[in-house]
Short mmCIF file of C-alpha atoms in Angstrom, two decimals:
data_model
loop_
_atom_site.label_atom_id
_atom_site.label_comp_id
_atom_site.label_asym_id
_atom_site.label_seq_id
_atom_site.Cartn_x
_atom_site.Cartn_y
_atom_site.Cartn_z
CA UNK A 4 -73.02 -12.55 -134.77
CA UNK A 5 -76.19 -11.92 -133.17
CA UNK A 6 -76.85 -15.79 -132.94
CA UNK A 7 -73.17 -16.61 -131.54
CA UNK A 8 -74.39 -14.00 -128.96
CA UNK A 9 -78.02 -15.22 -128.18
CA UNK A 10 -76.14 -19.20 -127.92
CA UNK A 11 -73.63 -18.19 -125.82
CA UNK A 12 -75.72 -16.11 -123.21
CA UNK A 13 -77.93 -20.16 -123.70
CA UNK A 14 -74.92 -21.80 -122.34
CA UNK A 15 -74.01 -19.44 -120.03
CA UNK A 16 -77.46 -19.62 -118.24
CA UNK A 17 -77.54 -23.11 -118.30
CA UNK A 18 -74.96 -23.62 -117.20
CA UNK A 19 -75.84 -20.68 -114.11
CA UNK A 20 -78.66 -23.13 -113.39
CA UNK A 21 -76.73 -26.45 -113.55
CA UNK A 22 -74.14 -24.76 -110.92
CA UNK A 23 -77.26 -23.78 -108.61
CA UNK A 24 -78.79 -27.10 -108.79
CA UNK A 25 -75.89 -28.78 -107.85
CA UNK A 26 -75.05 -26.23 -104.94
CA UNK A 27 -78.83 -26.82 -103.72
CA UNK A 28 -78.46 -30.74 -103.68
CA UNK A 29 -74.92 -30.35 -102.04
CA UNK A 30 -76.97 -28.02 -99.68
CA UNK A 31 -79.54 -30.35 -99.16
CA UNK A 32 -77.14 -33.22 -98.53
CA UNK A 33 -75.45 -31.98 -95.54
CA UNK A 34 -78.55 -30.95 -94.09
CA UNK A 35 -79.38 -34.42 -93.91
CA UNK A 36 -80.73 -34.92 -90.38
CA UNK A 37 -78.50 -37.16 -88.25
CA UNK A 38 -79.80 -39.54 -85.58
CA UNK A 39 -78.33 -40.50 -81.98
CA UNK A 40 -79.39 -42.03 -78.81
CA UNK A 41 -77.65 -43.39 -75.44
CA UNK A 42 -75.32 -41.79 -72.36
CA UNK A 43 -77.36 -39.62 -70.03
CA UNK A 44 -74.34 -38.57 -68.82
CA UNK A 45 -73.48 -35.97 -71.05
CA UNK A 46 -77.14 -34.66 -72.03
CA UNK A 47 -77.23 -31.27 -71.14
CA UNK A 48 -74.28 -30.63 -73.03
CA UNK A 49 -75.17 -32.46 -76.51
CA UNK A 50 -78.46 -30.79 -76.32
CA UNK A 51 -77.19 -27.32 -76.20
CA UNK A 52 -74.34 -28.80 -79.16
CA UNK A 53 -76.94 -29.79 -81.36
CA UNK A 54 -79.17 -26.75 -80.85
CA UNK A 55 -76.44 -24.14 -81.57
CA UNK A 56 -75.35 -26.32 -84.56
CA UNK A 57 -78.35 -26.76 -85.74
CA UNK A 58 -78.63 -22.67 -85.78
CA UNK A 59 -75.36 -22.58 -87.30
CA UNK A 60 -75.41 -25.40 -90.20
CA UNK A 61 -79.62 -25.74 -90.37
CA UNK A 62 -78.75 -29.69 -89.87
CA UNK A 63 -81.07 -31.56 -87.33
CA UNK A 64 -79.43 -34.18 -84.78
CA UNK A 65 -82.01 -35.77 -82.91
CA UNK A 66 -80.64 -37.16 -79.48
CA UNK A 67 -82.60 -39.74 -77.28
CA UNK A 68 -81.16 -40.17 -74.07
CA UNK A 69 -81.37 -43.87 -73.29
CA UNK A 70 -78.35 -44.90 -71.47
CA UNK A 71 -75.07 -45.78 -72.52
CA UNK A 72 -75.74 -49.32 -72.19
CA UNK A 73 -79.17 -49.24 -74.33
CA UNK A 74 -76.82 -46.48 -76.75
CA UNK A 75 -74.36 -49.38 -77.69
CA UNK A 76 -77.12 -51.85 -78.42
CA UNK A 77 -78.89 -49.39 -80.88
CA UNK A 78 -75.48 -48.76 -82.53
CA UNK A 79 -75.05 -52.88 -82.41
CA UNK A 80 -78.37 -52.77 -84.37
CA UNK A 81 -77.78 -50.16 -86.65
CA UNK A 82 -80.86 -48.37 -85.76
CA UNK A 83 -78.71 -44.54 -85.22
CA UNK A 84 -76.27 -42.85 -86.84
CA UNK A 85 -73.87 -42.16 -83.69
CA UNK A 86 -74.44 -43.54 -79.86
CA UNK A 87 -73.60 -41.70 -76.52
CA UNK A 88 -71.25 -43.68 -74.05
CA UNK A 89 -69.32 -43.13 -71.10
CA UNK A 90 -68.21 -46.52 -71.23
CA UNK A 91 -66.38 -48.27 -73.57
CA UNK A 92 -67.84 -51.06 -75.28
CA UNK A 93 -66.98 -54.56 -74.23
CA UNK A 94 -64.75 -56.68 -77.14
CA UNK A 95 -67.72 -58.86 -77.53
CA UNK A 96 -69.83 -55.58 -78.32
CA UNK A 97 -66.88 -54.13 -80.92
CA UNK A 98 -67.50 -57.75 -82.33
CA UNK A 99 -70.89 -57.45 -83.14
CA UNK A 100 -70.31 -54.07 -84.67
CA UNK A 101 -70.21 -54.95 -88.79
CA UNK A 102 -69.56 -51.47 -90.04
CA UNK A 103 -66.60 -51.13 -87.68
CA UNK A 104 -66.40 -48.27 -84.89
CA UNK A 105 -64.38 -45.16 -84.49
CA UNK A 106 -64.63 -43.28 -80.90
CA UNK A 107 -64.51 -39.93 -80.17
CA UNK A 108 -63.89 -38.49 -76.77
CA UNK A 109 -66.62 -34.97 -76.50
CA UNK A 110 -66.06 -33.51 -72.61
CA UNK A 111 -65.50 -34.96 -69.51
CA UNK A 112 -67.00 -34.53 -66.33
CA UNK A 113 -67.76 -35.87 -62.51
CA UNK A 114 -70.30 -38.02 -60.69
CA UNK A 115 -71.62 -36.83 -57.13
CA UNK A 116 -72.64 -38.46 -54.56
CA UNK A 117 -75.83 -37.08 -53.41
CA UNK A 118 -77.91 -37.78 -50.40
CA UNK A 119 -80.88 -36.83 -48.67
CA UNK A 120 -80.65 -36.24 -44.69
CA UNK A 121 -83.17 -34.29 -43.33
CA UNK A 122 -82.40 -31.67 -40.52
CA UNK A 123 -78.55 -31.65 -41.51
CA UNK A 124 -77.20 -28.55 -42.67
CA UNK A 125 -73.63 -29.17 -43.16
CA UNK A 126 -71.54 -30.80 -45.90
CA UNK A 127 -71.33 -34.63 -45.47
CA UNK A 128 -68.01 -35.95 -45.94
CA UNK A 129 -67.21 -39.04 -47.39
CA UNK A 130 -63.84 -41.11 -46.76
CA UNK A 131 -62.31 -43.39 -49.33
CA UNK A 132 -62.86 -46.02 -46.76
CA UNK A 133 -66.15 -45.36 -45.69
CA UNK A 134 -67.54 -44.66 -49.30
CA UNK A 135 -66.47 -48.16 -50.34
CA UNK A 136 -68.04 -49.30 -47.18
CA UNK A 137 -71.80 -47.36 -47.31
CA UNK A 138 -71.63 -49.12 -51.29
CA UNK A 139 -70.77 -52.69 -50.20
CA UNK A 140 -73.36 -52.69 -47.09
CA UNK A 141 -70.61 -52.83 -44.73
CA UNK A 142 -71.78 -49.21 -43.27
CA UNK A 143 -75.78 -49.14 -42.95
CA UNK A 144 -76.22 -46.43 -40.26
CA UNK A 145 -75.29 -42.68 -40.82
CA UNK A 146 -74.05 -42.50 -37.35
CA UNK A 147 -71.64 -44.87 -38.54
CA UNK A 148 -70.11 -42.40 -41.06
CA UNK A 149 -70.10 -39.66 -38.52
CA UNK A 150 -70.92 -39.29 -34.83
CA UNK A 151 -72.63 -35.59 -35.52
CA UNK A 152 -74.73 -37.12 -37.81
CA UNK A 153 -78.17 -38.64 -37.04
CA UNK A 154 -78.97 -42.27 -35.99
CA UNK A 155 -80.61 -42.84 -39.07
CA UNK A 156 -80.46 -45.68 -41.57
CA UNK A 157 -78.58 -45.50 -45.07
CA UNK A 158 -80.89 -45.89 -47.66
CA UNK A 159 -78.36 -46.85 -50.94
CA UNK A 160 -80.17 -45.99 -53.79
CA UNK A 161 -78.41 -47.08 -57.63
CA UNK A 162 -79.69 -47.23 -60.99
CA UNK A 163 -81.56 -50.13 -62.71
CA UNK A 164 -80.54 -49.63 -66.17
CA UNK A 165 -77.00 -50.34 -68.34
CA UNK A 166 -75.53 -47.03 -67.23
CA UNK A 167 -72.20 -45.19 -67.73
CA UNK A 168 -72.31 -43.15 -64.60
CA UNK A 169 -72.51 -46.28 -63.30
CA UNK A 170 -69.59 -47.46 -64.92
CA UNK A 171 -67.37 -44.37 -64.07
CA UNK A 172 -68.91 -44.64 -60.37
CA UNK A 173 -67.85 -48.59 -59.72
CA UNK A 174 -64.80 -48.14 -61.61
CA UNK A 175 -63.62 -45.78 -58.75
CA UNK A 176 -65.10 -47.70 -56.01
CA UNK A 177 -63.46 -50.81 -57.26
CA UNK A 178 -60.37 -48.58 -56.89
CA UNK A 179 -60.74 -47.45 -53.77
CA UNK A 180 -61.83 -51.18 -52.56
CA UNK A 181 -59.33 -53.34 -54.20
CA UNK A 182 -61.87 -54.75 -56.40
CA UNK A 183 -64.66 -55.59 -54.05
CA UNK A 184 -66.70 -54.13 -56.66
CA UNK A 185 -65.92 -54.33 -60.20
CA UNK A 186 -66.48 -51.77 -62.63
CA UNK A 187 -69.63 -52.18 -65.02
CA UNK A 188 -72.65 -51.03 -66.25
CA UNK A 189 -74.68 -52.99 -64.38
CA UNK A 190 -73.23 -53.77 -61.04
CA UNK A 191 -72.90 -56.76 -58.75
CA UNK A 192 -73.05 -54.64 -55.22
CA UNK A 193 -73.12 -57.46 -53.38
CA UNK A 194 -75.87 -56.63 -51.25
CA UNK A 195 -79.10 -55.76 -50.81
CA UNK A 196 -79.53 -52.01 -51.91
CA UNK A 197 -83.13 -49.92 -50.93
CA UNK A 198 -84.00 -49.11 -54.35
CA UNK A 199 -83.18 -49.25 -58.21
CA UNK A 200 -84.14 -46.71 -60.49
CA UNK A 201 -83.23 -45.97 -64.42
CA UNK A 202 -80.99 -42.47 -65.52
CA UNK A 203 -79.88 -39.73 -62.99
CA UNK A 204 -83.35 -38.42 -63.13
CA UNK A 205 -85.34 -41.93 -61.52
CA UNK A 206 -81.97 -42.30 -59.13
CA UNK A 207 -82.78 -38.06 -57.83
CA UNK A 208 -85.84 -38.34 -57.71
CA UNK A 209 -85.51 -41.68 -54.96
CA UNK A 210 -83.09 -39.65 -53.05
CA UNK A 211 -84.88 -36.51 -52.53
CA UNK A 212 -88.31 -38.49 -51.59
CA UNK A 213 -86.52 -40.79 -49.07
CA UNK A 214 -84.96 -39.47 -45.49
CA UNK A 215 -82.06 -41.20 -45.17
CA UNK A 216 -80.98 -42.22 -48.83
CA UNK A 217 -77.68 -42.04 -50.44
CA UNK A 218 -76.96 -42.15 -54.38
CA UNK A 219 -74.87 -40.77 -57.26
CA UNK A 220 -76.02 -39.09 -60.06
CA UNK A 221 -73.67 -36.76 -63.03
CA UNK A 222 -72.45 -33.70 -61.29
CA UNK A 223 -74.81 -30.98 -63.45
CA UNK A 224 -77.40 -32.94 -63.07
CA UNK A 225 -77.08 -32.78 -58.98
CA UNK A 226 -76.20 -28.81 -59.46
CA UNK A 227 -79.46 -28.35 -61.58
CA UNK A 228 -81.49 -29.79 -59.19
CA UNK A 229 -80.20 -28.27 -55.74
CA UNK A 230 -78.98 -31.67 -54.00
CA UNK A 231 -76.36 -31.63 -51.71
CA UNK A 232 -73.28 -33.53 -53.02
CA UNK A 233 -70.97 -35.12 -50.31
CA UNK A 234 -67.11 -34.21 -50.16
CA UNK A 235 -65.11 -37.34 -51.57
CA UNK A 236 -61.44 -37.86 -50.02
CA UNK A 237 -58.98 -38.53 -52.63
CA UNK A 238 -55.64 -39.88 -53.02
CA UNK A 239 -53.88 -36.65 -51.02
CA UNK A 240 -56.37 -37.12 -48.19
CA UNK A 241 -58.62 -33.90 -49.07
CA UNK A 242 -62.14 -33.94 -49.17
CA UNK A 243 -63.25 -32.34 -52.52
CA UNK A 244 -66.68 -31.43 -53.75
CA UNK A 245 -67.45 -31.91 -57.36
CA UNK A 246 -67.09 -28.71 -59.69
CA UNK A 247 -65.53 -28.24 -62.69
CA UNK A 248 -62.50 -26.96 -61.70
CA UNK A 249 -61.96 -30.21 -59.09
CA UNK A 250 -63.16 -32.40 -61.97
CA UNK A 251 -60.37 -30.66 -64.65
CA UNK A 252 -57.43 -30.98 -61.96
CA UNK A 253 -58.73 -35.25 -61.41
CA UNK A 254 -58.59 -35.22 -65.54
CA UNK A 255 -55.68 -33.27 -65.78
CA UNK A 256 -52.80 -35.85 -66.09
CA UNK A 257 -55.42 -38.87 -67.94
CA UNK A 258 -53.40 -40.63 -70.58
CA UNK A 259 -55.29 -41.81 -73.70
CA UNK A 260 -55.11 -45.01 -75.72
CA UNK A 261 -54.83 -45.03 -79.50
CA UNK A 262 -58.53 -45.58 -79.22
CA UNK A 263 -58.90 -42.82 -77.04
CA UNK A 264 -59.95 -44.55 -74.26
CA UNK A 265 -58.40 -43.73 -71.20
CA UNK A 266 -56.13 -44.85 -68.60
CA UNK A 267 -58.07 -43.56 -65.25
CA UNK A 268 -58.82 -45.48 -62.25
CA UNK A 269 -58.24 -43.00 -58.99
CA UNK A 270 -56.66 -39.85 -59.68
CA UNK A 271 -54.42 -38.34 -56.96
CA UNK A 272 -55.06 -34.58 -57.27
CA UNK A 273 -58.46 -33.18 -57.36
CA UNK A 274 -62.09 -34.37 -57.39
CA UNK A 275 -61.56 -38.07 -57.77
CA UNK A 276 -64.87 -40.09 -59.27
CA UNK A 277 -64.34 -38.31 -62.76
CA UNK A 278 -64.45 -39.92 -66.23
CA UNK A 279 -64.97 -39.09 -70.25
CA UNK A 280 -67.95 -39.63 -72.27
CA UNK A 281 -66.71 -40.52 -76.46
CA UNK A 282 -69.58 -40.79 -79.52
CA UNK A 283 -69.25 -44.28 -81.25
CA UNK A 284 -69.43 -43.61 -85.13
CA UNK A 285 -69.40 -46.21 -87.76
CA UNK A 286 -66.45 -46.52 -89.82
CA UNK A 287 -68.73 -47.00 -92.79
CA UNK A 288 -71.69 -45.32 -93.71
CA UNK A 289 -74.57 -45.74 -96.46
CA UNK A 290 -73.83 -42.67 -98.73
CA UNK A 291 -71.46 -39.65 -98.68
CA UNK A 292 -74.12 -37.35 -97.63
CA UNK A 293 -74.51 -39.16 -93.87
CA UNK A 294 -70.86 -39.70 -93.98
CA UNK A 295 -69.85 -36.40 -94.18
CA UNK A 296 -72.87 -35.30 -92.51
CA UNK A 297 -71.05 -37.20 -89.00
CA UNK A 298 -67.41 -35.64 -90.52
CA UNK A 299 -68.92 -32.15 -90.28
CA UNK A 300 -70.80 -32.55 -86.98
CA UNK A 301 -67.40 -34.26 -85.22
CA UNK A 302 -65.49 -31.45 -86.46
CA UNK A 303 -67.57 -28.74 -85.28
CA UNK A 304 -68.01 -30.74 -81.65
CA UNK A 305 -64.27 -30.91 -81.54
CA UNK A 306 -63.48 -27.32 -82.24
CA UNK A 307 -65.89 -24.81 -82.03
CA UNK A 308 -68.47 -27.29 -79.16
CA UNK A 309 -65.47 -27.44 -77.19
CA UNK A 310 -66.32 -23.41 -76.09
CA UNK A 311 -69.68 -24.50 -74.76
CA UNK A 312 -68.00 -27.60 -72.26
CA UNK A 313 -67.29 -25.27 -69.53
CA UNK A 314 -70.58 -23.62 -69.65
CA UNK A 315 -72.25 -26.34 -68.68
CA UNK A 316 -69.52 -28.18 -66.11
CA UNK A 317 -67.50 -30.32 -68.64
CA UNK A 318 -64.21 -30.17 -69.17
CA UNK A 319 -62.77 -29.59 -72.40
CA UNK A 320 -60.86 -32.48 -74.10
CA UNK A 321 -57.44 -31.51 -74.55
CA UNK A 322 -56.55 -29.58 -78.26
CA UNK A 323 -53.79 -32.14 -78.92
CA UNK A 324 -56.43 -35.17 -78.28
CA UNK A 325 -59.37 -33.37 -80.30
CA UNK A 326 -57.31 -32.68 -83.31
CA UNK A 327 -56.08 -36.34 -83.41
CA UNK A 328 -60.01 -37.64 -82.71
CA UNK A 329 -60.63 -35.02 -85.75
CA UNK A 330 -58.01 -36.51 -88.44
CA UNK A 331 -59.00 -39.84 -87.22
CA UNK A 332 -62.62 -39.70 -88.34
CA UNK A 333 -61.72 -38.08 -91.21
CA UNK A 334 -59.33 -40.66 -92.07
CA UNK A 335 -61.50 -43.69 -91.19
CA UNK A 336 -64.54 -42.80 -91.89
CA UNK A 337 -65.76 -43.85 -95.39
CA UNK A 338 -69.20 -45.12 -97.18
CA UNK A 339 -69.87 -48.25 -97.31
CA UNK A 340 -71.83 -51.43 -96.18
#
């Protein structure tokens, strides 16, 4: 009897201990540390995401901001676990990607137009017409724009590197031009611009040191740093400046693709040079830890991240949109090589 006792309390403890080891290594697995890089765009708000899950799930998402462009060419390579885009890739691009792609729409927000005029006090306002003409050189005076403002050259300053907010910027202006310019990362303006400089922070920072210069940077990132953004007509004839609650009413009626990409060119009501930024996730991934390690993090981004979007000047992506994004990946998303 006393034997039968002593084994069974043997059994029972190891198998206590087999149940805690294998609770550790499942612990252990989804703390696997995940690995992103690309869309400027969106930065603020992914690094206050990954911080708060981070404090939440103890897992460790590293996020290099790099540029949408550069974002899709170290997905391409393989060299991340996720990329950051406000653009979606080209079919060439999706055709280099082996493991397959699933995107996932995370906020959406607004590009300003910022400039620098020294001595001027008021709000600039921009029309459709004379927008598309200061970013085709047609316009290269700021008397031109407005006879109360100085007699002082436009400086057009744009950035150097494969850029979303340069996507979502041209993709308006080819809009509101009749496709003068086309939409792309890296734009044909057609003239001779002042200066290039890479991400919002190299385009600000040629703005606020030159008298005179014009350029367009994300919305928070012109908020965070105190530039005055000009008020854009849009479709209704108003002249809007960028907020969240201008950018929400210009997202407000976006249709999505089954991809969820979106169907947006020049919205009618509210601020109008808006656009969304998605994560690009492989459809297969090494081992079940990683893959469920980009399951979990999508999830959380989708439901509870969605709280922080309007903290920081996104807009939220709509609850019918985020739950389909959410049984998508989980769906499609699978190990593999």
């Amino acid at each position: 009897m006393i034997l039968a006792v002593i084994k069974s309390r043997r059994t029972l403890i190891t198998l206590t201990v087999t149940v805690a080891i294998v609770l550790i290594s499942l612990k252990a697995a989804s703390a696997i540390p995940l690995f992103g890089a690309g869309a400027s765009f969106p930065q603020p708000l992914y690094q206050r995401y990954f911080s708060q899950y981070q404090q939440e799930t103890s897992v460790n998402v590293n996020y290099s901001t790099i540029g949408s462009g550069t974002g899709i060419e170290e997905f391409i390579n393989e060299s991340v676990d996720f990329a950051g885009t406000d653009m979606p890739p080209t079919d060439e691009e999706k055709s280099q990607m082996k493991r397959g792609l699933q995107m996932v729409p995370t906020a959406g927000g607004a590009v300003s137009v910022i400039y620098n005029l020294q001595g001027v006090v008021t709000s600039v306002r921009l029309s459709r017409d004379t927008l598309g003409k200061i970013f085709t050189g047609q316009i290269g005076n700021w008397k031109q724009v407005n006879t109360y403002l100085p007699r002082r050259d436009i400086k057009v300053v744009v950035r150097s590197d494969s850029s979303g907010t340069s996507f979502i910027f041209t993709k308006y202006l080819s809009a509101i031009t009749h496709g003068l310019i086309k939409p792309s990362p890296t734009p044909d303006w057609g003239f001779k611009v002042f200066s290039s400089r890479p991400q919002n922070g190299g385009v600000a920072g040629e703005v606020r040191r030159i008298d005179g210069a014009i350029g367009y940077v994300e919305a928070n990132y012109a908020v965070e740093n105190n530039f005055p953004s000009a008020r854009i007509e849009n479709q209704e004839g108003r002249y809007i400046k960028p907020s969240l609650d201008q950018a929400s009413k210009g997202l407000v009626n976006v249709e999505f693709n089954q991809d969820f990409t979106l169907k947006l060119n020049d919205p009618a009501d509210g601020y109008p040079i808006v656009g969304l930024t998605w994560l690009l996730l492989y459809q297969k991934y090494p081992n079940q830890a990683k893959a469920q390690g980009i399951k979990d993090m999508v999830n959380w981004i989708l439901t509870k991240g969605q709280d922080l979007n309007g903290e920081l000047g996104y807009t939220r992506i709509p609850e019918d949109i985020a739950r389909q994004a959410i049984q998508a990946v989980n769906q499609n998303i699978t190990v593999g090589s």
